[in-house]
Coordinates of C-alpha atoms in Angstrom, one line a residue:
X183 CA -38.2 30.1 -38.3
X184 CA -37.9 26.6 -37.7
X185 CA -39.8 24.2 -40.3
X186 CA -42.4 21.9 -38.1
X187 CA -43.6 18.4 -39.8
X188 CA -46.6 18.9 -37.1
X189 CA -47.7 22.5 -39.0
X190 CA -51.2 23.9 -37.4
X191 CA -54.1 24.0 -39.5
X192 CA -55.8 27.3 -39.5
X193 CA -58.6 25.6 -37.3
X194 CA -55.7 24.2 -34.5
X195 CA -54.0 27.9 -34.9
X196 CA -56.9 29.3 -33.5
X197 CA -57.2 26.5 -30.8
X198 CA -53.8 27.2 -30.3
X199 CA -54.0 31.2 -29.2
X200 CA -56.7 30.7 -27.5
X201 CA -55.6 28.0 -24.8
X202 CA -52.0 30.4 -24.6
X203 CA -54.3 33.0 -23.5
X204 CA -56.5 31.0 -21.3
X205 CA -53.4 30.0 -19.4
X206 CA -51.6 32.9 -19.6
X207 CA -54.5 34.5 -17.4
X208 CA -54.6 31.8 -14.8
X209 CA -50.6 32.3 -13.7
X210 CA -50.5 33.1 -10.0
X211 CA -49.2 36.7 -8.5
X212 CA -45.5 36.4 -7.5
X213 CA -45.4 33.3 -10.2
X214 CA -43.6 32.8 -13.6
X215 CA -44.0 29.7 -16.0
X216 CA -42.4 29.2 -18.9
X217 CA -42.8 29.2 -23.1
X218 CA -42.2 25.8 -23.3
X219 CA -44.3 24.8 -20.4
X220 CA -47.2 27.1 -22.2
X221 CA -47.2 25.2 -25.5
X222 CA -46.9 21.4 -23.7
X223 CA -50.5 22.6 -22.4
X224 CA -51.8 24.1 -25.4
X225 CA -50.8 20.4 -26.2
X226 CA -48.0 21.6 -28.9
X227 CA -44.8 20.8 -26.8
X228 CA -42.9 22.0 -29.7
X229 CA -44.0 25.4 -30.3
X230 CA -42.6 27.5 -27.3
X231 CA -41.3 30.3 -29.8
X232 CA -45.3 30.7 -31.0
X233 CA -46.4 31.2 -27.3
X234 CA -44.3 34.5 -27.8
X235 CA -45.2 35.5 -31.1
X236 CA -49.2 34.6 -29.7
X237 CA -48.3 36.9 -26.8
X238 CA -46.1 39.7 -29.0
X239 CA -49.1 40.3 -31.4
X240 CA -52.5 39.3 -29.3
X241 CA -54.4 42.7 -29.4
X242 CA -55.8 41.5 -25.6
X243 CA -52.1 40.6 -24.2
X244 CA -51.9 44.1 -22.5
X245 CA -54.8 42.7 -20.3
X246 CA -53.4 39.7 -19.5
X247 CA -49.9 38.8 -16.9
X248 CA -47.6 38.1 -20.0
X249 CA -45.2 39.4 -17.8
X250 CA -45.4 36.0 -15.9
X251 CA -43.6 34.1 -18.8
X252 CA -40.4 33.7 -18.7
X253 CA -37.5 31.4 -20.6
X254 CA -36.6 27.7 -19.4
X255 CA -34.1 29.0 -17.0
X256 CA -36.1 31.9 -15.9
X257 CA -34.8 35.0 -18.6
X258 CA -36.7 37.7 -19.0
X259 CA -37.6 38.9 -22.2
X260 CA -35.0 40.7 -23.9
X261 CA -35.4 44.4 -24.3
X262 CA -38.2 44.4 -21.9
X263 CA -37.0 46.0 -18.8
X264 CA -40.2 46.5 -17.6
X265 CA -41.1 42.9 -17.2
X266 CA -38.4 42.8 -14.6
X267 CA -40.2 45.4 -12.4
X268 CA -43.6 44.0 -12.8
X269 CA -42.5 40.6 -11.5
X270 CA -40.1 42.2 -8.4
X271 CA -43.7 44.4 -7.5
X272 CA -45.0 41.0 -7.2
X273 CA -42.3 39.6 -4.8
X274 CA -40.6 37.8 -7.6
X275 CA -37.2 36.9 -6.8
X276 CA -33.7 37.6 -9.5
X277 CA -30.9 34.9 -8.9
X278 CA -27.5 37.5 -8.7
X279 CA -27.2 36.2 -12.3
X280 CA -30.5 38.2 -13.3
X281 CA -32.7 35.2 -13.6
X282 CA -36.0 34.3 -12.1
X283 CA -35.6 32.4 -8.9
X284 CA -37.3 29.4 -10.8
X285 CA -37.3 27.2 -8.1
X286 CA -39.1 29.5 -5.7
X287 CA -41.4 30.6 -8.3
X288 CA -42.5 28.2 -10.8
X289 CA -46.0 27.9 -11.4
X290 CA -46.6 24.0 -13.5
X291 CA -50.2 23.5 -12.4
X292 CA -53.3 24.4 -14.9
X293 CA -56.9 23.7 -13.8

């Protein structure tokens, strides 16, 4: 794991998970956005790999789109196939490389 001189506090860990969630559950039908563009809104631009981890081990992320979350240039998670099928249901659109169609269905605004 990479070693971050900006390390959360217990207190901003907390903060943290809870504004992944938050904006995890606002992302759009037929919309992706991405790790990285998850933590610059949680306000911790650095910390895309703990939006997954939040995500992996969050007892409510079976609730929530997490599905919707996708890599910088629109990979789905590896070894979930699934993921893949949710998004197509939803009118997402692959690139022939496998990739989300990013600039058809990236989602950047938060309210």
């Amino acid at each position: 794991m990479k070693d971050y001189i900006d390390r959360m506090t217990e207190n901003q860990a907390r903060q943290f998970r809870a504004a992944v969630l938050n904006i995890v559950s606002q992302i759009p039908r037929g919309q992706v956005t991405t790790y990285g563009h998850i933590a610059t809104l949680a306000e911790w631009p650095s910390h895309s790999r703990m939006v997954g981890r939040t995500l992996r081990y969050a007892p409510e992320a079976p609730d929530l789109p997490c599905h919707r979350v996708v890599n910088a240039v629109g990979r789905t998670a590896p070894g979930w196939s699934r993921q893949r099928t949710l998004l197509e249901a939803e009118g997402v659109r692959f690139k022939p490389n496998g990739h989300v169609d990013m600039s058809r269905h990236l989602w950047e605004h938060f309210d």
